[in-house]
Coordinates of N, CA, C and O in Angstrom, one line a residue:
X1 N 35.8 16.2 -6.5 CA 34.8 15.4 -5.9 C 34.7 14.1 -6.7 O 34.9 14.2 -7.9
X2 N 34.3 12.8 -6.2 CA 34.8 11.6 -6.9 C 33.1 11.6 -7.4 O 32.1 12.2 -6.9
X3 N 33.1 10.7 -8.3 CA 31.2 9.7 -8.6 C 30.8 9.8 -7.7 O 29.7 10.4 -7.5
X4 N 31.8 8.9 -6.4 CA 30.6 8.5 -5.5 C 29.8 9.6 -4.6 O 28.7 9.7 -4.2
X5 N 31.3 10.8 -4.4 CA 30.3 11.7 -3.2 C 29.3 12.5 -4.0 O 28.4 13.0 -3.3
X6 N 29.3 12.7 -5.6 CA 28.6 13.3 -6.2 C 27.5 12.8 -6.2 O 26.5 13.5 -5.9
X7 N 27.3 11.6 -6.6 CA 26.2 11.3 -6.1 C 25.4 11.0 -4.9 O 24.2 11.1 -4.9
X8 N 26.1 10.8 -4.0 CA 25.7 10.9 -2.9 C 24.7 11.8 -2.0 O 23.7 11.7 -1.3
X9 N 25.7 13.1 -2.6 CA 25.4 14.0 -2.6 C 24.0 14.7 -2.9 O 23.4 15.4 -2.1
X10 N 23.4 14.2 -4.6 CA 22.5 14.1 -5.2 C 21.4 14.3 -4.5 O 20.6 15.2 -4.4
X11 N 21.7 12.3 -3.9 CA 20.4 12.1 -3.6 C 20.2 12.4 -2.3 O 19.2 12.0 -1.7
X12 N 21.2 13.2 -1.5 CA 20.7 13.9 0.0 C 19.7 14.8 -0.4 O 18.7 14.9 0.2
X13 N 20.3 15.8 -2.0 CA 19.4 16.9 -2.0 C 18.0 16.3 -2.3 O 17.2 16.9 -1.7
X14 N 17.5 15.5 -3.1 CA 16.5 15.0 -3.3 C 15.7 14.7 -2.7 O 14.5 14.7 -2.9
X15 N 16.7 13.9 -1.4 CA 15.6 13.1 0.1 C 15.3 14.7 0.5 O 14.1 14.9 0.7
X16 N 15.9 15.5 0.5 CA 15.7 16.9 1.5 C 14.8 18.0 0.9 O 14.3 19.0 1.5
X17 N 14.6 17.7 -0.6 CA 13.6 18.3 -0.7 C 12.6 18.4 -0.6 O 12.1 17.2 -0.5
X18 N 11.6 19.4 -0.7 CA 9.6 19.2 -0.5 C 9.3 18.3 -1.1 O 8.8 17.3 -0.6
X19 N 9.4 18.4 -2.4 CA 8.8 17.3 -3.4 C 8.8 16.0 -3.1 O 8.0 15.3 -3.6
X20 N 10.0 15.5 -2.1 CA 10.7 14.2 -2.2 C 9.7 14.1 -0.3 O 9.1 13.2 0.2
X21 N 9.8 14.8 -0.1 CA 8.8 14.9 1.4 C 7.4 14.9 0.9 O 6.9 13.9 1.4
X22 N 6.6 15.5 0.2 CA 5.4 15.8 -0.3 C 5.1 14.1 -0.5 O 4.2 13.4 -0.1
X23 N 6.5 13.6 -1.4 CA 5.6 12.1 -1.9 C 5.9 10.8 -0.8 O 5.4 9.7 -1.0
X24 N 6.8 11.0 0.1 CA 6.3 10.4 1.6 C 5.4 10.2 2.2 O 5.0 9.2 2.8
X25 N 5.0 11.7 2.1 CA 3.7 12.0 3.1 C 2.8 11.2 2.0 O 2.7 10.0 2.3
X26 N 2.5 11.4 1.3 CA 1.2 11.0 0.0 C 1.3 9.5 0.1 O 0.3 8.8 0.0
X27 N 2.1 9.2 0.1 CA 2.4 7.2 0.3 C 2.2 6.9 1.8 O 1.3 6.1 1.8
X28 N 2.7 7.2 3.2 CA 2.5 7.0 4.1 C 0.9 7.4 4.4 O 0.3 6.6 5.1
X29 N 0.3 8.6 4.0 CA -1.4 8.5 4.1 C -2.2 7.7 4.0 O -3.0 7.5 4.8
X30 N -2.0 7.1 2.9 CA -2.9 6.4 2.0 C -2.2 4.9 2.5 O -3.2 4.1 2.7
X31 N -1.1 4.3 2.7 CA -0.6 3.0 3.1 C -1.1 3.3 4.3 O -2.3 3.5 4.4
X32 N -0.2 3.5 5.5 CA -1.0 3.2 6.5 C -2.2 2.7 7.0 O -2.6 1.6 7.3
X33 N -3.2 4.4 6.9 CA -4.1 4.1 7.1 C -5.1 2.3 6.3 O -6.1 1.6 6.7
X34 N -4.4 2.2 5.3 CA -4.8 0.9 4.6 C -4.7 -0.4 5.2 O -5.6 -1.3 5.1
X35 N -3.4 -0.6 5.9 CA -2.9 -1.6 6.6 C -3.6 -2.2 7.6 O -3.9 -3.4 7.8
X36 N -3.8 -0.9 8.5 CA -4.3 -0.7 10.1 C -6.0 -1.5 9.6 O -6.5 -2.3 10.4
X37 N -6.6 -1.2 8.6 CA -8.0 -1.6 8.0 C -7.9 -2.8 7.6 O -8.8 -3.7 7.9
X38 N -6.7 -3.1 6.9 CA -6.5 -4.9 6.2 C -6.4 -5.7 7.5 O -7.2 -6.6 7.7
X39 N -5.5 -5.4 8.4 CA -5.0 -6.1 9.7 C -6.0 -6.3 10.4 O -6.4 -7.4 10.7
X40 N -6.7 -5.3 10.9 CA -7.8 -5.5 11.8 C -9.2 -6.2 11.1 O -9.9 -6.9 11.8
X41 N -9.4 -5.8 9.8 CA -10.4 -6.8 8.9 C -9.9 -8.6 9.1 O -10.5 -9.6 9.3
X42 N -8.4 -8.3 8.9 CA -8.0 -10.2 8.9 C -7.9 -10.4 10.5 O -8.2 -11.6 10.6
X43 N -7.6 -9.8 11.9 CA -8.0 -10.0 12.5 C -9.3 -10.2 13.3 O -9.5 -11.0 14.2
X44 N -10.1 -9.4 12.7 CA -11.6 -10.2 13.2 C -11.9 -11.2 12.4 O -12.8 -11.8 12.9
X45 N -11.5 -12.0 11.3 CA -11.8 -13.2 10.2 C -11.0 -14.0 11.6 O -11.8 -14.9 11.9
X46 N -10.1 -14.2 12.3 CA -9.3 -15.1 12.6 C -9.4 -15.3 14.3 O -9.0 -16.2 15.0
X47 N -10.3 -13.8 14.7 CA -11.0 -13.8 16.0 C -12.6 -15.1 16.1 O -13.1 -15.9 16.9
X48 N -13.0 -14.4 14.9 CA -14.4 -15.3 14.8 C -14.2 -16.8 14.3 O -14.8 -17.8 14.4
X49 N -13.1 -16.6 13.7 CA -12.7 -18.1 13.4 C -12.5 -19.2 14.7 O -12.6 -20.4 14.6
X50 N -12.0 -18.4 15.7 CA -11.6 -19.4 17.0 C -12.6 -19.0 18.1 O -13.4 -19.8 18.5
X51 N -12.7 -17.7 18.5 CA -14.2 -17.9 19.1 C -15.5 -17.7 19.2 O -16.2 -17.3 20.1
X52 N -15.8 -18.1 17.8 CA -17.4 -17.4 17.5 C -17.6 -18.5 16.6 O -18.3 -18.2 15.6
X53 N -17.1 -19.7 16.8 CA -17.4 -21.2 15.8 C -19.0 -21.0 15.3 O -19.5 -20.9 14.1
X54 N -19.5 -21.1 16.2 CA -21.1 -21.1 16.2 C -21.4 -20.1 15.0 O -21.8 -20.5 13.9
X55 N -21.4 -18.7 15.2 CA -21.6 -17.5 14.0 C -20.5 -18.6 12.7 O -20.9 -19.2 11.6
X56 N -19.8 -18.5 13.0 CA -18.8 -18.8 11.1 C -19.5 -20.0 10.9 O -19.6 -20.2 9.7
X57 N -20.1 -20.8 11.6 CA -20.9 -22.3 10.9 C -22.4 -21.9 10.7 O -23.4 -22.6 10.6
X58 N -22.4 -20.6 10.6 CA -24.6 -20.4 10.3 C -24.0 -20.9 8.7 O -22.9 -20.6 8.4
X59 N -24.9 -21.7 7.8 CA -25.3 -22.2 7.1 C -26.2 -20.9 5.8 O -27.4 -20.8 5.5
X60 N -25.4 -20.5 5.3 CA -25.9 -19.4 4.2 C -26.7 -19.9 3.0 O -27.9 -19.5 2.8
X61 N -25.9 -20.9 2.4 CA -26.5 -21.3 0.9 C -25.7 -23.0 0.9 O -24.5 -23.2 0.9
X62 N -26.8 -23.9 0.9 CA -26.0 -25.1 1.0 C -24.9 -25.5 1.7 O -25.1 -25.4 2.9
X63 N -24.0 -25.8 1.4 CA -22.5 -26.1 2.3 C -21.9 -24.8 2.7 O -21.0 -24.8 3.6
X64 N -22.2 -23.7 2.2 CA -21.7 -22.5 1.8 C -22.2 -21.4 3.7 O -23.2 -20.9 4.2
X65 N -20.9 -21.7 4.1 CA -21.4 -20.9 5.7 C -20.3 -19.7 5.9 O -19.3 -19.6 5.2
X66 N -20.7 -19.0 6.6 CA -20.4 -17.6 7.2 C -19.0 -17.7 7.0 O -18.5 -16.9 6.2
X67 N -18.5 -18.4 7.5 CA -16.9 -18.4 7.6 C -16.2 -18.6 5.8 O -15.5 -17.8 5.2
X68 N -16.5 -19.6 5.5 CA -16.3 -19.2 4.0 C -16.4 -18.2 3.3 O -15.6 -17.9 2.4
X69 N -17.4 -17.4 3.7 CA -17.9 -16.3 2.5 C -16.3 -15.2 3.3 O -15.4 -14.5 2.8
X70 N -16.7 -15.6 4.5 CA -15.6 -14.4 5.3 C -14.3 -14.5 4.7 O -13.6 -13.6 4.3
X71 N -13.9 -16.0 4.7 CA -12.2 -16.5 4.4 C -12.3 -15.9 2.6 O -11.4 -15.1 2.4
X72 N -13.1 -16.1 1.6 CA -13.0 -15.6 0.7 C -13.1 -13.9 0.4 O -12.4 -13.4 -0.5
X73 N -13.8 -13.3 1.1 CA -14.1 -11.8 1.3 C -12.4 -11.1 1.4 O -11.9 -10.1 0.9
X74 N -11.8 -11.9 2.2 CA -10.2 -11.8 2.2 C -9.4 -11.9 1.1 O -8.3 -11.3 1.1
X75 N -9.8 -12.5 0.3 CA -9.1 -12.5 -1.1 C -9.6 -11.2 -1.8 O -8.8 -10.3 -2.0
X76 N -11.1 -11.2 -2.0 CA -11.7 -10.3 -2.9 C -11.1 -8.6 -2.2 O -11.3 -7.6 -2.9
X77 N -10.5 -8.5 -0.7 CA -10.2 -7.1 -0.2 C -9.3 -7.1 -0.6 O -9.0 -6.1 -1.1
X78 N -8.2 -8.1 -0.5 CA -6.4 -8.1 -1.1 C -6.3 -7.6 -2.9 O -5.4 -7.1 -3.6
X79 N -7.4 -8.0 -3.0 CA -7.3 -7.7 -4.7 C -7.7 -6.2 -4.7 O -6.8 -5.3 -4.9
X80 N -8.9 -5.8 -4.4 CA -9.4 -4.4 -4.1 C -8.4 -3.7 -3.6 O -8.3 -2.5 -3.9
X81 N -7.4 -4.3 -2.7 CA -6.8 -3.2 -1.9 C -5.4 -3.0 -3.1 O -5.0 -2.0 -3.6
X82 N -5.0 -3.8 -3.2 CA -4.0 -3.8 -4.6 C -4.3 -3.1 -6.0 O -3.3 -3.0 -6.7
X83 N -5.3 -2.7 -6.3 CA -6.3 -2.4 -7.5 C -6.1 -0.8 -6.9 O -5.4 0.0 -7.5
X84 N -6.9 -0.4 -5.4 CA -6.8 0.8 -5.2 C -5.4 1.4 -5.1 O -5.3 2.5 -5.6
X85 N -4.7 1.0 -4.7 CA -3.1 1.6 -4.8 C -2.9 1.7 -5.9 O -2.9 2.8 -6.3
X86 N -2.7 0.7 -6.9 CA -2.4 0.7 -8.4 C -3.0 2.4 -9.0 O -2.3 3.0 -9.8
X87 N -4.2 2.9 -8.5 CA -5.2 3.8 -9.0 C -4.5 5.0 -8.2 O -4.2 6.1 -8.7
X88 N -4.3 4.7 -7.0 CA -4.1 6.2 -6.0 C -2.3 6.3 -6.6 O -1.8 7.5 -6.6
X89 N -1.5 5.2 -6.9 CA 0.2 5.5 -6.8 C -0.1 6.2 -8.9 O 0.3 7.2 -9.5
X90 N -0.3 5.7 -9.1 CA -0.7 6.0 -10.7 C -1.3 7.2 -10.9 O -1.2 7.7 -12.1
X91 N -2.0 7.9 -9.7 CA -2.4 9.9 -10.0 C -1.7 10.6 -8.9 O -1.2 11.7 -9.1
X92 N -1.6 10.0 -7.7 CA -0.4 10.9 -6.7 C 1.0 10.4 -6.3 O 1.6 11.0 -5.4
X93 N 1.3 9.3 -7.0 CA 3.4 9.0 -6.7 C 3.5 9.1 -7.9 O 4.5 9.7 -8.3
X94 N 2.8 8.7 -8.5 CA 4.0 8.0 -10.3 C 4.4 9.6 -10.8 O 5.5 10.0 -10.7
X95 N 3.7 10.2 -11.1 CA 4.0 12.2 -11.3 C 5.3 12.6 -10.4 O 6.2 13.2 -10.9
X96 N 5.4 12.1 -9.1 CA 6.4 13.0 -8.1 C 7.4 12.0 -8.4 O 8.5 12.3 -8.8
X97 N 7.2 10.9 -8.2 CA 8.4 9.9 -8.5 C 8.9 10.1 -9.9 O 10.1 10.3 -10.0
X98 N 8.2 10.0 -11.0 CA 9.1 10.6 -12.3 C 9.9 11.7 -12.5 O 10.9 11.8 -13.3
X99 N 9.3 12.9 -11.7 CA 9.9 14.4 -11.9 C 11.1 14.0 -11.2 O 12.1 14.0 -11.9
X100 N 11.3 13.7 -9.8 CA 12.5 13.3 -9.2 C 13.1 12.0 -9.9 O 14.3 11.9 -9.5
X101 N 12.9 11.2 -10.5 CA 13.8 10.4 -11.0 C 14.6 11.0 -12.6 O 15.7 10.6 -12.9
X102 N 13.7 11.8 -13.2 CA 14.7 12.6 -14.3 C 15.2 13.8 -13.3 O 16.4 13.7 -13.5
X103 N 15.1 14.4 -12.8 CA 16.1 15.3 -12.6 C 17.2 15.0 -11.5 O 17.9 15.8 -11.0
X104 N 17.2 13.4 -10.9 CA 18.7 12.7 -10.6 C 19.7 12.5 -11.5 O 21.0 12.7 -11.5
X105 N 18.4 12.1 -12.7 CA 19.5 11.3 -13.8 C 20.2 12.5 -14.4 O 21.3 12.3 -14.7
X106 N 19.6 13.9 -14.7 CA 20.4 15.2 -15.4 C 21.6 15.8 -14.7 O 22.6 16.4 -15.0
X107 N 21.0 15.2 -13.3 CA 22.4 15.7 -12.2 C 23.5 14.9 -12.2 O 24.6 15.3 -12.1
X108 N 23.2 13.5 -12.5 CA 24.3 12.1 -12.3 C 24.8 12.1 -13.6 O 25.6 11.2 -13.7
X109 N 24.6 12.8 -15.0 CA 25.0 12.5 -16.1 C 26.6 13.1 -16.2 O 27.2 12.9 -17.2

């Protein structure tokens, strides 16, 4: 058997095991559902932006109006949403993804 089918090999058994399915599932839960929430959050910012002029121009605090606070609320969720991954991949992937990344490397040695 050459390097390459051996490894190859490897990493079929790895995609094919539970563990390697367990931490798909655990990443596709938590992304998804995240996306579908960011997309449709930046879609209503960009619905009320074109036809709800009137609401995004109410007048909050000095120059400071609805649509603003909204266009920035967008930054402060990109960061939050980056921050909570960082937190959720760091106690449910980073463990499954380490255990399977040393025992490729003990098999490929």
């Amino acid at each position: 058997m050459t390097t390459q089918e051996h490894d190859a090999s490897v990493y079929e058994q790895v995609q094919g095991s539970s563990e390697f399915q367990d931490l798909k599932r655990r990443f596709r839960r938590w992304t998804f559902p995240m996306t579908v929430a960011f997309l449709a959050w930046y879609l209503l910012y960009v619905v009320l932006s074109g036809w709800a002029r009137d609401f995004m121009g109410i007048k909050v605090w000095g120059d400071i109006n609805v649509g603003l606070i909204l266009g920035l609320l967008q930054f402060v969720s990109t960061f939050l949403i980056a921050w909570a991954y960082s937190r959720h991949a760091e106690k449910a992937l980073d463990p499954i993804a380490d255990k399977l990344r040393h025992e490729v490397e003990e098999k490929t040695k």
